[in-house]
Amino acid sequence: MTRIMLPRRMFLWCMAAIYMCAFVSLYMQMPGLYGNEGLLPARWQLRYSGVPLWQQLLSSPTLLWLGPRLGLDTHTAMELLCLMGAALSLAATLVESLRDSVVFLCLWVFYLSLYQVGQVFLYFQWDSLLLETGFLCILVAPLTSLRGSRGVREHDGVTFWLLRWLLFRLMFASGVVKLTSRCPTWWGLTALTYHYETQCIPTPLAWFAQQLPVWWQKLSVVGTYVIEIALPFLFFSPLRRLRLGAFYMQMLMQVLILLSGNYNFFNLLTMALALSLLDDQHVLFWLCKAQKTDNNGSRLWSWLCYLLELAVWSLVVVGTVVCFDLQLHRGKGSVSSRTAFTYHQFNQFLKTVTIPSIWMGVLSLTWEMVTAMFRCACVQGFLKRFWGTVQWTVFAAAAAAMFTVSLVPFTYVEYDANASLWPGVRRAYEVVDRYQLVNSYGLFRRMTGVGGRPEVVIEASNDRDTWTEIEFMYKPGNRSAAPAVVTPHQPRLDWQMWFAALGPQTESPWFTSLMYRLLQGKRDVIELIQSDVSQYPFHQQPPTYLRAHRYKYWFTEPKADGSYPERWWRRVYVEEFYPTVHLGDSFLESMLKQYGLKDKSPPRRLSNATVPRAVRWVRSCVRGIPAPVLIWSLFACSAILCLLRGLRNNKGTETAVDEPTTTAGDHTETPPDTSDVTGQSDDDRVEERDGEDSEDEVVEEDKGEEKDTVGDEEDEEELREEDDDSLRKRK
């Protein structure tokens, strides 16, 4: 039975850091997105009709309903929630005792409250993934208000398993939808020949990745299918080396995505979920820490495990070669590939594996429950055993409920499997759907921008003759500007500009609000485009006219002599996206009225109470600071402080080990120190030993044998001393 204490602590630390990045990133954009003079004021989403508070919470579960009762307007209440979430998550990265269920419950409630009024700027899959993972943190994290709960708990394996199931659903669905969408680029294995230049915000490395040969791009798509569709089944393998292999493959893909594209905290969140595939033994291997291993097992069993693992990896390789017709061409130095199966055959494959994958999850979860129940039964002491059994019952029931409800979004990938679910499961899913406890996923379903990357360029003028392009900080626009690196920050306006370019302006009502606010010269909206307002060409006086055109962008290519080009992008004009408008323009006014973007009622007057003034003071302190700089500064400071604390604890442990001992027969060993990974204190290790009473009998027998050895050696020393005394007397 492997221990997962260290991966659990690593996961909770990562989640605290990810929460901090998410809250800070959203806070920096909140005035321009949801302020009273922003693009989509949040106060429009909350209608105070005089109904009771509990009815308001049921209709829209958000703490923002409490704003008027505290004397806060909606925008100020949102900023306060963001600040509280950022401060609490930052404290959780620094103090281990704050990484508990209550803190993660508060963080989840804060983010859910913002999500409910976030509208189109918060409706991304990674926001839903953060809420689902954040809710699982409430089950995985210890409850430090109870004595001893920061140590090993018998039910930890059950709740930690839910992360593995979420990772499986995420990866499997992301791979399946690429083929069920019938996108010709995914079926033709050419998707990555377009992906690097057409993704929302590429990095500078994406330009170099775009120059890779086509055969390599197609082989990379094959690897994506293997990692997302085939390898997730190894997450539930009873052989730990298969799980570790799947872990490293998942990490490899996420790192490559992270290097070539800016996907905010999504890749970090997926990598945190992948920690559920690890155990204490492998983490200690990373730290080069010694750990006792059981070498008394059957050599025949070990060889059988090796053969089984070899068979599994061989099956993966052979299946990949057959399904994608891989052929090596030595003369050309390339590998050709093509999809060797049809859409009908893939649908049959889905029908074959979807239901068995559910039963695989049932068996894996049942095994974790039975293992945890056995550990509870082995605990010494009636009260400890009873309390452990109660905890096991509660958390096992919660894990079973979460698994059951998650079957509804999981089976969206296959119609027959979804239709065969029990109606009670569907009703339960409908009840919890508003809380984002479980969600459906499917990233990169279709490849966009096959004929060129569509991009909307806004132009401004004061005389309608000379037009100036308005450049955004992160999205492509200026052909000579290098792609930005903004991870883990998500510039939400830049992302929505990418989506807007894929269709007509009527599909993006918020774009009309953007043009209206720029004509008004609203500073909060301008800071979404340029955090340094002085870089905005019309910062002194707003423009009189605005228009928008659609272009198609491509990455440039190296010159014939192999040198790099002067520009990163090339572009071609396509069409007008938004007509020329000015304040009072009939078209602009009709669009504002049609989409309900005109202020129907004036905002509340600014309050001079202590809390609103404090919120405004914090805003004045961070105004003008680029969001990526602030996020990375907070993240680096917290990581360095945790590292220094771990090194100090590690040095203290080594000093204690080096002190000389006075007992001649002392054969005890000092356990490997892990404080540099988890920030764990000595008191926590004492509490963990209290939670491992099920192994005390074997340890006590070993100690008894050691004491007998020590006693024999002491008797021999006494006999030698008596002989020496008798010799001295004779002399």
XYZ file of C-alpha atoms in Angstrom:
731
model
C 0.000 0.000 0.000
C 1.792 3.122 -1.273
C 1.680 6.393 0.613
C 0.621 9.619 -1.090
C 1.390 12.126 1.672
C 4.083 14.029 -0.267
C 2.212 14.229 -3.601
C -0.860 15.414 -1.717
C 1.090 18.229 -0.067
C 2.731 19.175 -3.341
C -0.690 19.284 -4.998
C -2.195 21.504 -2.287
C 0.723 23.925 -2.518
C 0.348 24.075 -6.299
C -3.376 24.720 -5.979
C -2.776 27.577 -3.555
C -0.296 29.103 -6.029
C -2.701 28.642 -8.969
C -5.532 30.254 -7.035
C -3.237 33.200 -6.300
C -2.405 33.608 -10.011
C -6.074 33.380 -11.001
C -7.275 35.935 -8.449
C -4.487 38.438 -9.126
C -4.897 38.126 -12.894
C -8.638 38.761 -12.674
C -8.219 41.589 -10.167
C -5.904 43.519 -12.481
C -8.548 43.499 -15.235
C -11.673 43.931 -13.140
C -12.306 47.703 -13.540
C -12.114 47.520 -17.324
C -14.216 44.368 -17.599
C -16.804 44.699 -14.822
C -16.495 48.228 -13.419
C -19.273 50.764 -13.635
C -17.536 52.192 -16.704
C -16.248 48.840 -17.973
C -17.227 46.692 -20.925
C -19.870 44.591 -19.155
C -20.684 46.147 -15.764
C -21.320 43.382 -13.250
C -24.105 45.326 -11.529
C -26.314 44.567 -14.551
C -26.212 40.857 -13.655
C -27.669 41.257 -10.147
C -31.247 42.444 -9.928
C -32.195 43.383 -6.374
C -35.932 42.760 -6.554
C -36.581 42.517 -2.825
C -36.807 38.709 -2.701
C -35.295 36.936 0.341
C -31.545 36.376 0.372
C -31.813 32.596 0.253
C -33.836 32.800 -2.957
C -31.222 35.084 -4.489
C -28.475 32.624 -3.559
C -30.421 29.749 -5.082
C -30.978 31.621 -8.339
C -27.347 32.731 -8.569
C -24.923 31.379 -5.911
C -22.666 34.376 -5.331
C -21.592 36.317 -2.257
C -22.099 39.533 -4.196
C -25.728 39.537 -3.034
C -24.338 40.592 0.352
C -22.770 43.755 -1.096
C -25.649 46.170 -0.465
C -26.067 44.809 3.056
C -22.424 45.732 3.695
C -22.685 49.120 2.004
C -20.714 48.022 -1.082
C -21.614 48.349 -4.730
C -21.165 45.299 -6.988
C -17.838 46.371 -8.469
C -16.285 47.135 -5.075
C -17.575 43.838 -3.700
C -15.974 41.968 -6.620
C -12.638 43.673 -6.016
C -12.881 42.858 -2.317
C -13.501 39.167 -3.074
C -10.533 39.150 -5.447
C -8.256 40.759 -2.868
C -9.384 38.372 -0.144
C -8.862 35.394 -2.445
C -5.413 36.578 -3.520
C -4.312 37.295 0.067
C -5.656 34.000 1.411
C -4.095 31.918 -1.374
C -0.761 33.742 -0.980
C -0.822 33.021 2.761
C -1.627 29.364 2.003
C 1.491 29.067 -0.166
C 3.595 30.337 2.737
C 1.959 28.608 5.720
C 1.162 24.918 5.518
C -1.456 25.044 8.259
C -3.534 27.291 5.997
C -3.718 24.638 3.277
C -6.745 23.049 4.851
C -10.353 22.371 3.917
C -11.752 25.605 5.354
C -9.330 27.817 3.420
C -9.921 25.961 0.157
C -13.660 26.192 0.752
C -13.342 29.976 1.047
C -11.233 30.171 -2.131
C -13.744 28.061 -4.045
C -16.691 30.182 -2.852
C -14.864 33.403 -3.775
C -14.071 32.243 -7.314
C -17.551 30.781 -7.823
C -19.058 34.113 -6.744
C -17.017 35.918 -9.384
C -17.765 33.275 -11.998
C -21.518 33.775 -11.624
C -21.324 37.384 -12.855
C -18.244 36.996 -15.085
C -20.295 36.578 -18.275
C -18.389 35.851 -21.467
C -14.999 36.879 -20.053
C -15.069 34.094 -17.437
C -16.678 31.322 -19.460
C -13.512 29.451 -20.318
C -12.915 25.742 -19.771
C -10.013 26.393 -17.422
C -12.237 28.504 -15.187
C -14.616 25.539 -14.904
C -11.649 23.207 -14.381
C -10.320 25.435 -11.592
C -13.706 25.388 -9.851
C -14.013 21.598 -10.116
C -10.456 20.998 -8.949
C -10.891 23.592 -6.213
C -13.918 21.754 -4.870
C -11.937 18.501 -4.800
C -9.286 20.345 -2.767
C -11.892 20.733 -0.027
C -12.067 16.922 0.196
C -8.345 16.303 -0.272
C -7.028 18.947 2.143
C -6.807 18.201 5.878
C -8.900 19.972 8.489
C -6.269 21.512 10.740
C -8.805 22.531 13.371
C -8.923 18.858 14.376
C -5.904 17.559 16.271
C -3.697 15.273 14.281
C -5.501 15.797 10.996
C -2.395 17.188 9.282
C -0.786 13.769 9.414
C -1.617 10.654 7.448
C -5.330 9.931 7.243
C -6.642 6.522 6.320
C -9.059 7.901 3.704
C -6.539 10.107 1.881
C -6.196 7.602 -0.947
C -9.944 7.733 -1.621
C -10.204 11.509 -1.994
C -6.873 11.787 -3.805
C -8.160 9.256 -6.346
C -10.807 11.771 -7.466
C -8.023 13.946 -8.897
C -6.827 11.023 -10.985
C -10.359 10.465 -12.296
C -10.692 14.161 -13.184
C -7.361 14.042 -15.040
C -8.568 10.978 -16.942
C -11.814 12.690 -17.956
C -9.972 15.836 -19.027
C -7.364 14.122 -21.197
C -9.584 11.408 -22.668
C -12.321 13.863 -23.669
C -9.774 16.321 -25.108
C -8.402 13.588 -27.344
C -11.750 12.124 -28.380
C -13.416 15.414 -29.421
C -10.637 16.091 -31.901
C -11.814 13.085 -33.899
C -15.550 13.206 -33.232
C -15.628 16.813 -34.509
C -14.597 15.492 -37.955
C -12.137 18.361 -38.301
C -10.139 17.579 -41.474
C -6.893 18.893 -39.997
C -7.068 16.520 -37.009
C -8.010 13.573 -39.219
C -5.317 14.495 -41.738
C -2.721 14.890 -38.922
C -1.931 18.413 -40.172
C -3.446 20.356 -37.260
C -0.101 21.438 -35.813
C 0.993 22.931 -39.119
C -1.631 25.616 -38.363
C -1.800 25.548 -34.573
C 1.323 27.470 -33.610
C 0.463 30.608 -35.606
C -3.337 30.461 -35.147
C -3.530 29.910 -31.380
C -4.748 32.829 -29.319
C -1.487 34.213 -27.930
C 1.607 32.361 -29.199
C 5.033 32.646 -27.603
C 8.268 33.438 -29.468
C 9.087 29.705 -29.501
C 5.903 29.119 -31.512
C 7.580 30.847 -34.490
C 10.405 28.318 -34.409
C 7.998 25.409 -33.912
C 6.093 26.560 -36.995
C 9.259 26.056 -39.082
C 9.552 22.354 -38.227
C 9.071 19.933 -41.160
C 5.563 18.716 -41.943
C 6.369 15.055 -41.212
C 7.432 16.026 -37.695
C 4.251 18.066 -37.170
C 2.135 15.084 -38.221
C 4.111 12.782 -35.953
C 3.474 15.230 -33.106
C -0.280 14.933 -33.720
C 0.056 11.155 -33.493
C 1.857 11.581 -30.167
C -0.947 13.852 -28.974
C -3.530 11.167 -29.713
C -1.504 8.529 -27.883
C -0.992 10.718 -24.809
C -4.603 11.908 -24.646
C -6.554 8.784 -25.646
C -4.446 5.675 -24.961
C -2.215 6.520 -21.998
C -4.935 7.859 -19.638
C -6.071 4.257 -19.095
C -2.707 3.640 -17.405
C -3.689 6.119 -14.673
C -5.545 3.281 -12.944
C -2.921 0.583 -13.468
C -2.007 -1.412 -10.328
C 1.619 -1.361 -11.542
C 3.185 1.880 -10.351
C 5.807 2.056 -13.119
C 3.042 2.207 -15.711
C 1.462 5.075 -13.807
C 4.816 6.844 -13.614
C 5.325 6.422 -17.340
C 1.919 7.954 -17.998
C 2.798 10.795 -15.603
C 5.981 11.725 -17.445
C 4.244 11.628 -20.822
C 1.525 13.967 -19.559
C 4.102 16.326 -18.118
C 6.053 16.315 -21.388
C 3.020 17.358 -23.402
C 2.015 20.094 -20.939
C 5.535 21.536 -20.894
C 5.628 21.649 -24.705
C 2.244 23.414 -24.789
C 3.442 25.800 -22.094
C 6.544 26.715 -24.093
C 4.727 27.347 -27.366
C 1.532 29.069 -26.182
C 0.123 31.297 -23.436
C -2.691 29.319 -21.816
C -2.673 31.128 -18.456
C -2.907 28.663 -15.555
C -4.426 25.775 -17.547
C -1.162 23.881 -18.089
C -0.109 24.447 -14.477
C -3.478 23.131 -13.301
C -3.191 20.017 -15.468
C 0.332 19.377 -14.189
C -0.933 19.714 -10.630
C -3.616 17.102 -11.345
C -0.926 14.801 -12.739
C 0.687 14.706 -9.286
C -2.091 12.289 -8.330
C -0.182 9.615 -10.286
C 2.813 9.794 -7.915
C 3.555 8.300 -4.510
C 5.925 9.087 -1.656
C 8.544 6.650 -2.888
C 8.982 8.417 -6.217
C 9.036 11.904 -4.684
C 11.771 10.756 -2.302
C 13.611 9.383 -5.335
C 13.530 12.908 -6.815
C 15.039 14.230 -3.586
C 17.695 11.485 -3.493
C 16.374 10.466 -0.092
C 16.992 6.942 1.169
C 13.941 4.845 1.880
C 13.651 1.250 3.017
C 12.180 -1.018 0.373
C 10.832 -4.489 0.771
C 13.305 -6.834 -0.925
C 11.692 -9.987 0.413
C 9.110 -10.218 -2.372
C 9.120 -13.038 -4.869
C 11.596 -12.605 -7.695
C 9.152 -14.452 -9.919
C 6.488 -11.816 -9.205
C 8.967 -9.032 -9.992
C 9.829 -10.597 -13.339
C 6.145 -11.065 -14.125
C 5.571 -7.367 -13.449
C 8.439 -6.424 -15.733
C 7.107 -8.637 -18.502
C 3.604 -7.225 -18.104
C 4.890 -3.649 -18.272
C 6.944 -4.501 -21.357
C 3.864 -6.041 -22.946
C 1.769 -2.947 -22.245
C 4.302 -0.524 -23.738
C 4.823 -2.844 -26.701
C 1.064 -2.891 -27.267
C 0.993 0.914 -27.214
C 3.832 1.133 -29.749
C 2.411 -1.528 -32.061
C -1.083 -0.043 -31.842
C 0.291 3.389 -32.747
C 2.197 2.014 -35.745
C -0.861 0.131 -37.015
C -3.485 2.850 -36.386
C -1.411 5.597 -38.005
C 0.535 3.536 -40.559
C 3.934 4.783 -39.410
C 6.720 4.093 -41.915
C 10.384 5.012 -41.589
C 12.101 6.412 -44.687
C 15.825 6.174 -44.057
C 16.824 7.916 -47.278
C 14.706 10.992 -46.557
C 15.309 10.878 -42.798
C 11.622 11.144 -42.044
C 8.636 9.170 -40.786
C 5.415 9.147 -42.787
C 2.055 8.832 -41.055
C -1.642 8.808 -41.887
C -4.904 7.962 -40.142
C -5.498 4.289 -40.924
C -9.004 4.056 -39.454
C -12.352 5.546 -40.399
C -14.817 7.700 -38.500
C -17.194 4.724 -38.176
C -14.416 2.540 -36.754
C -13.536 5.206 -34.206
C -17.176 5.474 -33.140
C -17.230 1.706 -32.645
C -14.092 2.039 -30.539
C -15.830 4.660 -28.398
C -18.874 2.439 -27.923
C -16.548 -0.372 -26.889
C -14.418 1.483 -24.335
C -16.722 4.098 -22.765
C -18.772 1.771 -20.552
C -15.747 -0.432 -19.629
C -13.829 2.729 -18.673
C -16.634 3.553 -16.229
C -16.403 0.086 -14.694
C -12.634 0.462 -14.578
C -13.165 3.606 -12.509
C -15.639 1.772 -10.271
C -13.170 -1.039 -9.589
C -10.293 1.361 -8.976
C -12.332 3.488 -6.562
C -13.642 0.371 -4.792
C -10.073 -0.838 -4.295
C -9.090 2.479 -2.750
C -12.115 2.338 -0.447
C -11.407 -1.237 0.667
C -7.742 -0.404 1.261
C -8.681 2.634 3.340
C -11.234 0.591 5.317
C -8.553 -2.003 6.082
C -6.246 0.722 7.354
C -9.010 2.039 9.596
C -9.546 -1.451 11.023
C -5.827 -1.789 11.828
C -5.657 1.420 13.878
C -4.967 0.719 17.571
C -7.226 2.246 20.165
C -11.004 2.199 20.096
C -11.505 5.948 19.863
C -8.979 6.381 17.049
C -10.446 3.441 15.183
C -13.985 4.756 15.619
C -13.057 8.289 14.518
C -11.154 6.945 11.512
C -14.150 4.812 10.535
C -16.480 7.798 10.732
C -14.133 9.839 8.545
C -13.819 6.981 6.072
C -17.591 6.662 5.830
C -18.119 10.363 5.144
C -15.342 10.795 2.607
C -16.005 7.490 0.852
C -19.644 8.520 0.404
C -18.560 11.931 -0.916
C -16.107 10.325 -3.358
C -18.749 7.898 -4.600
C -21.213 10.759 -5.092
C -18.705 12.889 -7.010
C -17.758 9.939 -9.219
C -21.397 9.119 -9.952
C -22.373 12.678 -10.868
C -19.298 13.071 -13.084
C -20.512 10.237 -15.308
C -23.026 12.582 -16.962
C -20.479 15.022 -18.494
C -17.982 12.199 -19.059
C -20.388 10.220 -21.274
C -21.114 13.243 -23.483
C -18.416 11.832 -25.771
C -20.601 8.802 -26.608
C -24.363 9.119 -27.057
C -25.403 5.534 -26.230
C -23.419 5.516 -22.990
C -24.956 8.823 -21.954
C -28.470 7.631 -22.779
C -28.034 4.487 -20.665
C -27.334 6.393 -17.441
C -29.838 6.094 -14.622
C -32.246 9.095 -14.606
C -31.487 9.727 -10.943
C -27.881 10.468 -11.868
C -29.041 13.055 -14.395
C -31.276 14.749 -11.834
C -28.401 14.901 -9.352
C -26.194 16.462 -12.021
C -28.827 19.088 -12.801
C -28.969 20.029 -9.116
C -25.212 20.625 -8.775
C -24.573 21.965 -12.283
C -24.851 25.620 -11.211
C -22.019 25.100 -8.720
C -19.575 23.833 -11.377
C -18.754 20.717 -9.327
C -18.332 18.557 -12.436
C -17.964 19.712 -16.033
C -17.436 18.435 -19.556
C -14.166 19.196 -21.331
C -12.848 19.078 -24.861
C -9.939 21.368 -25.694
C -8.966 22.269 -29.287
C -12.046 20.577 -30.748
C -11.558 22.145 -34.164
C -8.549 23.867 -35.701
C -9.324 27.482 -36.611
C -7.496 29.774 -39.003
C -6.666 27.121 -41.587
C -6.596 29.745 -44.364
C -4.722 32.242 -42.191
C -5.076 33.592 -38.697
C -8.029 36.049 -38.562
C -7.267 39.137 -36.536
C -9.336 42.251 -35.801
C -7.423 45.534 -35.921
C -9.028 48.665 -34.431
C -8.140 52.000 -36.025
C -8.783 55.512 -34.640
C -8.778 58.972 -36.151
C -9.629 62.562 -35.328
C -10.136 63.797 -38.899
C -11.256 60.617 -40.718
C -8.233 60.903 -43.025
C -5.278 59.822 -40.878
C -5.878 56.529 -39.100
C -3.784 55.069 -36.279
C -3.849 51.403 -35.336
C -4.520 50.680 -31.660
C -2.049 48.027 -30.523
C -2.854 45.567 -27.767
C -0.197 44.477 -25.307
C -0.405 40.748 -25.983
C -2.398 39.746 -29.073
C -0.744 39.957 -32.522
C -1.140 43.277 -34.280
C 2.161 44.996 -34.944
C 3.958 42.795 -37.473
C 7.375 43.686 -36.062
C 6.497 43.042 -32.403
C 7.631 39.721 -30.956
C 4.931 37.438 -29.508
C 4.421 37.982 -25.806
C 5.007 35.658 -22.843
C 2.268 36.238 -20.259
C 1.692 32.856 -18.565
C 0.076 32.413 -16.007
C -1.786 35.681 -16.610
C -4.813 35.563 -18.917
C -5.541 38.827 -20.745
C -9.249 38.161 -21.138
C -9.971 40.971 -23.586
C -7.181 39.748 -25.897
C -8.660 36.245 -25.749
C -12.120 37.484 -26.643
C -10.672 39.539 -29.511
C -9.372 36.238 -30.901
C -12.816 34.673 -30.681
C -14.455 37.762 -32.176
C -12.245 37.544 -35.264
C -13.630 34.077 -36.041
C -17.113 35.401 -36.847
C -19.117 38.569 -37.549
C -19.256 41.376 -35.003
C -22.905 40.546 -34.259
C -21.717 37.396 -32.465
C -19.658 39.518 -30.045
C -21.985 42.132 -28.508
C -19.302 43.231 -26.070
C -17.262 44.586 -29.032
C -19.794 47.387 -29.463
C -19.275 48.270 -25.812
C -15.504 48.317 -26.399
C -15.850 50.816 -29.257
C -18.212 52.952 -27.168
C -15.874 53.067 -24.159
C -12.846 53.910 -26.322
C -14.727 56.800 -27.899
C -15.542 57.998 -24.381
C -11.863 57.647 -23.390
C -12.534 55.492 -20.293
C -9.213 54.885 -18.553
C -10.230 51.525 -17.063
C -10.889 50.085 -20.532
C -7.755 51.662 -21.983
C -5.671 49.869 -19.334
C -6.930 46.548 -20.733
C -5.212 47.495 -23.983
C -2.110 49.168 -22.513
C -1.341 48.969 -18.797
C 0.952 51.960 -19.329
C -1.629 54.486 -20.501
C 1.075 56.737 -21.940
C 1.683 54.079 -24.625
C -1.909 54.455 -25.810
C -1.854 56.850 -28.810
C -4.966 58.755 -27.672
C -4.315 58.941 -23.942
C -4.541 62.725 -23.847
C -7.754 63.037 -25.836
C -10.068 60.235 -26.995
C -10.400 59.729 -30.753
C -13.362 61.112 -32.681
C -13.806 58.157 -35.024
C -13.231 54.413 -34.683
C -13.413 51.516 -37.104
C -12.248 47.887 -37.202
C -10.905 45.750 -40.040
C -10.275 42.023 -40.309
C -6.873 40.797 -41.482
C -5.289 37.399 -41.934
C -1.926 36.862 -40.291
C 0.799 34.283 -40.889
C 4.194 33.746 -39.323
C 7.040 34.859 -41.572
C 9.551 32.312 -42.849
C 13.355 32.296 -42.701
C 15.143 33.901 -45.610
C 16.734 31.848 -48.387
C 20.169 32.179 -46.785
C 18.810 30.858 -43.470
C 18.818 34.208 -41.667
C 15.858 35.402 -39.646
C 13.399 37.884 -41.173
C 12.986 41.386 -39.814
C 9.324 40.873 -38.954
C 7.530 38.136 -37.057
C 4.253 38.371 -38.987
C 2.904 39.023 -42.456
C -0.717 39.924 -43.105
C -3.343 40.450 -45.799
C -6.430 42.688 -45.609
C -9.731 40.766 -45.722
C -12.764 42.956 -45.000
C -14.360 45.559 -42.792
C -15.301 44.184 -39.391
C -16.965 47.227 -37.800
C -18.013 50.398 -39.659
C -16.726 53.851 -38.847
C -18.573 55.219 -35.816
C -18.468 58.230 -33.503
C -20.329 59.293 -30.390
C -23.944 59.848 -31.289
C -23.651 57.742 -34.433
C -26.990 56.130 -35.320
C -25.490 52.703 -35.973
C -23.582 52.741 -32.685
C -26.635 53.870 -30.738
C -28.817 51.183 -32.314
C -26.264 48.467 -31.452
C -25.996 49.691 -27.854
C -29.763 49.665 -27.532
C -30.118 46.267 -29.206
C -27.595 44.585 -26.885
C -28.733 46.455 -23.772
C -25.366 48.124 -23.264
C -26.646 51.585 -22.363
C -26.765 52.474 -18.670
C -30.367 52.101 -17.556
C -29.731 53.533 -14.112
C -26.858 55.546 -12.682
C -24.348 53.665 -10.503
C -24.368 54.067 -6.754
C -22.382 56.928 -5.277
C -18.927 56.033 -3.987
C -19.001 55.225 -0.314
C -16.540 56.796 2.118
C -16.686 53.868 4.509
C -13.448 52.211 5.601
C -13.694 49.083 3.440
C -14.450 50.834 0.112
C -11.708 53.364 0.778
C -9.236 50.562 1.516
C -10.200 48.777 -1.706
C -9.702 51.978 -3.719
C -6.320 52.550 -2.033
C -5.085 49.101 -3.045
C -6.239 49.765 -6.593
C -4.273 53.006 -6.693
C -1.141 51.153 -5.548
C -1.187 48.531 -8.325
C -2.490 50.734 -11.139
C -0.091 50.740 -14.068
C 1.808 47.589 -13.034
C 1.754 44.896 -15.764
C -0.213 41.922 -14.494
C 2.431 39.276 -15.458
C 5.093 41.198 -13.512
C 2.935 41.354 -10.388
C 1.944 37.679 -10.598
C 5.480 36.433 -11.134
C 6.793 38.659 -8.347
C 4.315 37.212 -5.841
C 4.907 33.674 -7.068
C 8.705 33.997 -6.956
C 8.669 35.488 -3.443
C 6.435 32.740 -2.060
C 8.462 29.985 -3.759
C 11.781 31.392 -2.497
C 10.486 31.716 1.079
C 9.211 28.131 1.021
C 12.541 26.939 -0.373
C 14.543 28.806 2.273
C 12.330 27.382 5.026
C 12.817 23.888 3.631
C 16.591 24.298 3.446
C 16.681 25.576 7.029
C 14.652 22.617 8.274
C 16.833 20.243 6.275
C 20.001 21.765 7.762
C 18.584 21.442 11.260
C 17.803 17.797 10.677
C 21.312 17.090 9.380
C 22.819 18.793 12.441
C 20.724 16.621 14.731
C 21.849 13.506 12.869
C 25.533 14.458 13.105
C 25.476 14.804 16.942
C 27.397 11.930 18.664
C 25.369 9.318 20.548
C 26.315 7.663 23.822
C 24.546 4.336 23.363
C 26.895 1.731 21.956
C 24.183 -0.512 20.550
C 21.979 2.187 18.936
C 20.928 0.864 15.523
C 17.978 3.214 14.852
C 17.862 5.187 11.589
C 16.771 8.760 11.013
C 13.913 8.940 8.502
C 14.551 10.984 5.387
C 13.658 14.634 5.779
C 11.007 15.949 3.371
C 10.571 19.475 4.690
C 12.207 20.967 1.617
C 9.267 19.741 -0.480
C 6.278 20.161 1.812
C 7.391 22.694 4.390
C 6.428 20.165 7.050
C 7.345 20.884 10.659
C 8.522 18.450 13.321
C 5.129 18.546 15.054
C 3.494 17.391 11.836
C 5.810 14.408 11.629
C 4.902 13.476 15.188
C 1.232 13.612 14.275
C 1.871 11.455 11.193
C 3.493 8.793 13.320
C 0.383 8.850 15.490
C -1.649 8.055 12.381
C 0.437 5.014 11.475
C -0.495 2.816 14.420
C -1.423 -0.017 12.106
C 2.285 -0.725 11.535
C 3.375 -0.423 15.167
C 3.313 -4.150 15.931
C 6.015 -4.962 13.384
C 8.091 -1.999 14.514
C 7.799 -3.018 18.200
C 9.015 -6.553 17.385
C 12.050 -5.084 15.608
C 12.720 -2.814 18.574
C 12.457 -5.808 20.922
C 15.108 -7.670 18.967
C 17.335 -4.590 19.016
C 16.933 -4.273 22.794
C 17.918 -7.932 23.266
C 21.071 -7.318 21.229
C 21.885 -4.247 23.264
C 21.412 -6.227 26.527
C 23.775 -9.016 25.432
C 26.469 -6.509 24.525
C 26.142 -4.785 27.904
C 26.549 -8.146 29.750
C 29.739 -8.858 27.803
C 31.117 -5.426 28.730
C 30.404 -6.063 32.444
C 32.276 -9.407 32.336
C 35.275 -7.767 30.699
C 35.305 -5.025 33.367
C 35.264 -7.673 36.173
C 38.223 -9.475 34.587
C 40.169 -6.203 34.399
C 39.490 -5.515 38.120
C 40.719 -8.946 39.153
C 43.938 -8.512 37.147
C 44.625 -5.155 38.799
C 44.135 -6.675 42.282
C 46.628 -9.474 41.538
C 49.195 -6.942 40.390
